[in-house]
Amino acid sequence: MKDIFRLMLLPLQAPMLLVLMGVSTYQGMHWSHALETGGTQMQELTTLVWSAECLQAMLIVFVCTMPDLVIRQLSIVMAASRVVSLVVTLLLVTIGGLYLLHLNVLANVLIMGSAVLLARLDLLRVRVVPPPLVLAGVLALLVLGGANFGRLLVR
C-alpha cells in the first residue's frame, strides 16, 4: 500500500515528469499541426509521418535513458577493427549530420532530449532508480502518451 501511495505522489515529488508530459503534449500538437497543413497528398502519408515522429521520440528516450549501454555497444562494434571503426564513424557523422541539419528536426530533438534528461535527473534526485530498460519503457510510454494527447487536442 505504501509503494502504491509513493507512486501516486511521484509526479509531485519529481515535477520534471509533468514537464516531460507537457513537452511531449506540445510536440504532439506540433506534429499534428504540421501534418494538417499539407494538401491531399500529405493526408495519405499522415500515418507514416506520425509513425516516424513517434519512432524518433522513442529513439531519443532510449539514447537519453541508457547512454552508457548505447556507448558501450557502439564501442564494442568500433573496437572490432579500424575499417569497421572508420565506416561506423563516417556513417554516423554523415547520416546524423544530414538528419540534424534540418533546423526543425534539430530543435525537436534538443527539446525532447533535454526534457527526458531532466526527468531522469529528477527521478534520481528522489531516489527512484528502476532498471534502465524499465525506465526507458516508462518514459517512452509517457512521451508517446503525451504526444497522442496533444494530437487529440488538435483535432
C-alpha positions as a LaTeX table, in Angstrom:
\begin{tabular}{lrrr}
\hline
Residue & $x$ (\AA) & $y$ (\AA) & $z$ (\AA) \\
\hline
Met1 & 0.00 & 0.00 & 0.00 \\
Lys2 & 2.86 & 2.33 & 0.86 \\
Asp3 & 4.52 & 1.68 & $-2.53$ \\
Ile4 & 1.32 & 2.49 & $-4.42$ \\
Phe5 & 0.91 & 5.73 & $-2.47$ \\
Arg6 & 4.54 & 6.63 & $-3.21$ \\
Leu7 & 3.98 & 6.03 & $-6.94$ \\
Met8 & 0.85 & 8.20 & $-6.88$ \\
Leu9 & 2.83 & 11.06 & $-5.33$ \\
Leu10 & 5.74 & 10.66 & $-7.75$ \\
Pro11 & 4.63 & 13.49 & $-10.10$ \\
Leu12 & 4.55 & 15.84 & $-7.10$ \\
Gln13 & 7.97 & 14.70 & $-5.88$ \\
Ala14 & 9.53 & 14.76 & $-9.35$ \\
Pro15 & 7.82 & 17.63 & $-11.20$ \\
Met16 & 10.02 & 17.23 & $-14.26$ \\
Leu17 & 7.82 & 14.25 & $-15.16$ \\
Leu18 & 4.96 & 16.72 & $-15.57$ \\
Val19 & 7.24 & 18.96 & $-17.63$ \\
Leu20 & 8.11 & 15.97 & $-19.82$ \\
Met21 & 4.42 & 15.23 & $-20.25$ \\
Gly22 & 3.79 & 18.87 & $-21.18$ \\
Val23 & 6.66 & 18.94 & $-23.66$ \\
Ser24 & 5.52 & 15.72 & $-25.30$ \\
Thr25 & 1.93 & 17.04 & $-25.48$ \\
Tyr26 & 3.17 & 20.22 & $-27.16$ \\
Gln27 & 5.32 & 18.21 & $-29.55$ \\
Gly28 & 2.32 & 16.02 & $-30.41$ \\
Met29 & 0.28 & 19.15 & $-31.16$ \\
His30 & 3.13 & 20.49 & $-33.28$ \\
Trp31 & 3.48 & 17.23 & $-35.21$ \\
Ser32 & $-0.27$ & 17.09 & $-35.86$ \\
His33 & $-0.35$ & 20.70 & $-36.99$ \\
Ala34 & 2.47 & 20.04 & $-39.43$ \\
Leu35 & 0.52 & 17.07 & $-40.81$ \\
Glu36 & $-2.69$ & 19.05 & $-41.32$ \\
Thr37 & $-1.13$ & 21.96 & $-43.19$ \\
Gly38 & $-0.32$ & 19.79 & $-46.20$ \\
Gly39 & $-2.71$ & 19.09 & $-49.05$ \\
Thr40 & $-4.43$ & 15.89 & $-50.01$ \\
Gln41 & $-1.11$ & 14.21 & $-50.79$ \\
Met42 & 0.06 & 14.72 & $-47.20$ \\
Gln43 & $-3.13$ & 13.22 & $-45.79$ \\
Glu44 & $-2.23$ & 9.93 & $-47.44$ \\
Leu45 & 1.12 & 9.91 & $-45.66$ \\
Thr46 & $-0.19$ & 11.00 & $-42.26$ \\
Thr47 & 0.24 & 7.67 & $-40.55$ \\
Leu48 & 3.71 & 7.20 & $-41.99$ \\
Val49 & 4.87 & 10.64 & $-40.83$ \\
Trp50 & 3.28 & 10.18 & $-37.40$ \\
Ser51 & 4.99 & 6.79 & $-37.05$ \\
Ala52 & 8.35 & 8.34 & $-37.97$ \\
Glu53 & 7.90 & 11.09 & $-35.37$ \\
Cys54 & 6.98 & 8.52 & $-32.70$ \\
Leu55 & 9.98 & 6.40 & $-33.66$ \\
Gln56 & 12.21 & 9.46 & $-33.38$ \\
Ala57 & 10.78 & 10.21 & $-29.92$ \\
Met58 & 11.36 & 6.63 & $-28.77$ \\
Leu59 & 14.95 & 6.74 & $-30.08$ \\
Ile60 & 15.56 & 9.97 & $-28.16$ \\
Val61 & 14.17 & 8.44 & $-24.97$ \\
Phe62 & 16.25 & 5.29 & $-25.44$ \\
Val63 & 19.51 & 7.18 & $-26.04$ \\
Cys64 & 18.89 & 9.66 & $-23.21$ \\
Thr65 & 17.84 & 6.97 & $-20.72$ \\
Met66 & 20.59 & 4.45 & $-21.39$ \\
Pro67 & 23.59 & 6.37 & $-22.76$ \\
Asp68 & 26.14 & 4.10 & $-21.10$ \\
Leu69 & 24.71 & 0.95 & $-22.70$ \\
Val70 & 24.46 & 2.58 & $-26.14$ \\
Ile71 & 28.02 & 3.91 & $-25.99$ \\
Arg72 & 29.35 & 0.58 & $-24.69$ \\
Gln73 & 27.75 & $-1.36$ & $-27.56$ \\
Leu74 & 28.99 & 1.18 & $-30.09$ \\
Ser75 & 32.50 & 0.93 & $-28.62$ \\
Ile76 & 32.45 & $-2.86$ & $-28.91$ \\
Val77 & 31.48 & $-2.64$ & $-32.60$ \\
Met78 & 34.11 & 0.01 & $-33.30$ \\
Ala79 & 36.83 & $-1.92$ & $-31.46$ \\
Ala80 & 36.47 & $-4.85$ & $-33.86$ \\
Ser81 & 38.73 & $-3.30$ & $-36.47$ \\
Arg82 & 39.91 & 0.01 & $-37.86$ \\
Val83 & 37.83 & $-0.43$ & $-41.01$ \\
Val84 & 34.65 & $-1.01$ & $-39.02$ \\
Ser85 & 35.52 & 1.96 & $-36.83$ \\
Leu86 & 36.02 & 4.20 & $-39.84$ \\
Val87 & 32.84 & 3.03 & $-41.58$ \\
Val88 & 30.71 & 3.40 & $-38.44$ \\
Thr89 & 32.11 & 6.86 & $-37.72$ \\
Leu90 & 31.57 & 8.05 & $-41.28$ \\
Leu91 & 28.04 & 6.68 & $-41.37$ \\
Leu92 & 27.11 & 8.22 & $-38.01$ \\
Val93 & 28.55 & 11.62 & $-38.84$ \\
Thr94 & 27.16 & 11.74 & $-42.38$ \\
Ile95 & 23.68 & 10.42 & $-41.70$ \\
Gly96 & 23.36 & 12.14 & $-38.33$ \\
Gly97 & 24.60 & 15.43 & $-39.74$ \\
Leu98 & 22.28 & 15.33 & $-42.72$ \\
Tyr99 & 19.34 & 14.44 & $-40.48$ \\
Leu100 & 20.04 & 17.14 & $-37.92$ \\
Leu101 & 20.83 & 19.87 & $-40.45$ \\
His102 & 17.14 & 20.39 & $-40.93$ \\
Leu103 & 16.58 & 23.01 & $-38.20$ \\
Asn104 & 13.10 & 21.87 & $-37.21$ \\
Val105 & 14.31 & 18.34 & $-36.54$ \\
Leu106 & 17.28 & 19.60 & $-34.53$ \\
Ala107 & 15.04 & 21.75 & $-32.36$ \\
Asn108 & 12.64 & 18.85 & $-31.69$ \\
Val109 & 15.49 & 16.51 & $-30.81$ \\
Leu110 & 17.11 & 19.01 & $-28.44$ \\
Ile111 & 13.86 & 19.91 & $-26.68$ \\
Met112 & 12.73 & 16.31 & $-26.22$ \\
Gly113 & 16.20 & 15.14 & $-25.18$ \\
Ser114 & 16.51 & 17.91 & $-22.60$ \\
Ala115 & 13.10 & 17.11 & $-21.14$ \\
Val116 & 13.91 & 13.40 & $-20.88$ \\
Leu117 & 17.28 & 14.07 & $-19.25$ \\
Leu118 & 15.70 & 16.48 & $-16.74$ \\
Ala119 & 13.00 & 13.92 & $-15.86$ \\
Arg120 & 15.66 & 11.24 & $-15.42$ \\
Leu121 & 17.70 & 13.57 & $-13.19$ \\
Asp122 & 14.63 & 14.41 & $-11.13$ \\
Leu123 & 13.89 & 10.71 & $-10.62$ \\
Leu124 & 17.46 & 10.21 & $-9.42$ \\
Arg125 & 17.02 & 13.11 & $-7.02$ \\
Val126 & 14.04 & 11.43 & $-5.33$ \\
Arg127 & 15.91 & 8.08 & $-5.37$ \\
Val128 & 13.60 & 6.27 & $-7.80$ \\
Val129 & 16.03 & 4.19 & $-9.82$ \\
Pro130 & 14.37 & 1.34 & $-11.75$ \\
Pro131 & 16.42 & $-0.80$ & $-14.14$ \\
Pro132 & 17.38 & 1.12 & $-17.30$ \\
Leu133 & 15.11 & $-0.85$ & $-19.61$ \\
Val134 & 12.09 & $-0.34$ & $-17.35$ \\
Leu135 & 12.85 & 3.38 & $-17.04$ \\
Ala136 & 13.19 & 3.68 & $-20.82$ \\
Gly137 & 9.86 & 1.90 & $-21.28$ \\
Val138 & 8.05 & 4.07 & $-18.74$ \\
Leu139 & 9.47 & 7.31 & $-20.15$ \\
Ala140 & 8.67 & 6.17 & $-23.71$ \\
Leu141 & 5.07 & 5.46 & $-22.67$ \\
Leu142 & 4.90 & 8.87 & $-21.01$ \\
Val143 & 6.26 & 10.65 & $-24.09$ \\
Leu144 & 4.08 & 8.74 & $-26.56$ \\
Gly145 & 1.03 & 9.17 & $-24.35$ \\
Gly146 & 1.62 & 12.90 & $-24.17$ \\
Ala147 & 2.16 & 13.12 & $-27.92$ \\
Asn148 & $-1.09$ & 11.25 & $-28.58$ \\
Phe149 & $-2.89$ & 13.53 & $-26.10$ \\
Gly150 & $-1.55$ & 16.55 & $-27.98$ \\
Arg151 & $-2.66$ & 15.02 & $-31.26$ \\
Leu152 & $-6.17$ & 14.55 & $-29.87$ \\
Leu153 & $-6.24$ & 18.17 & $-28.64$ \\
Val154 & $-5.61$ & 19.48 & $-32.14$ \\
Arg155 & $-8.45$ & 17.50 & $-33.71$ \\
\hline
\end{tabular}
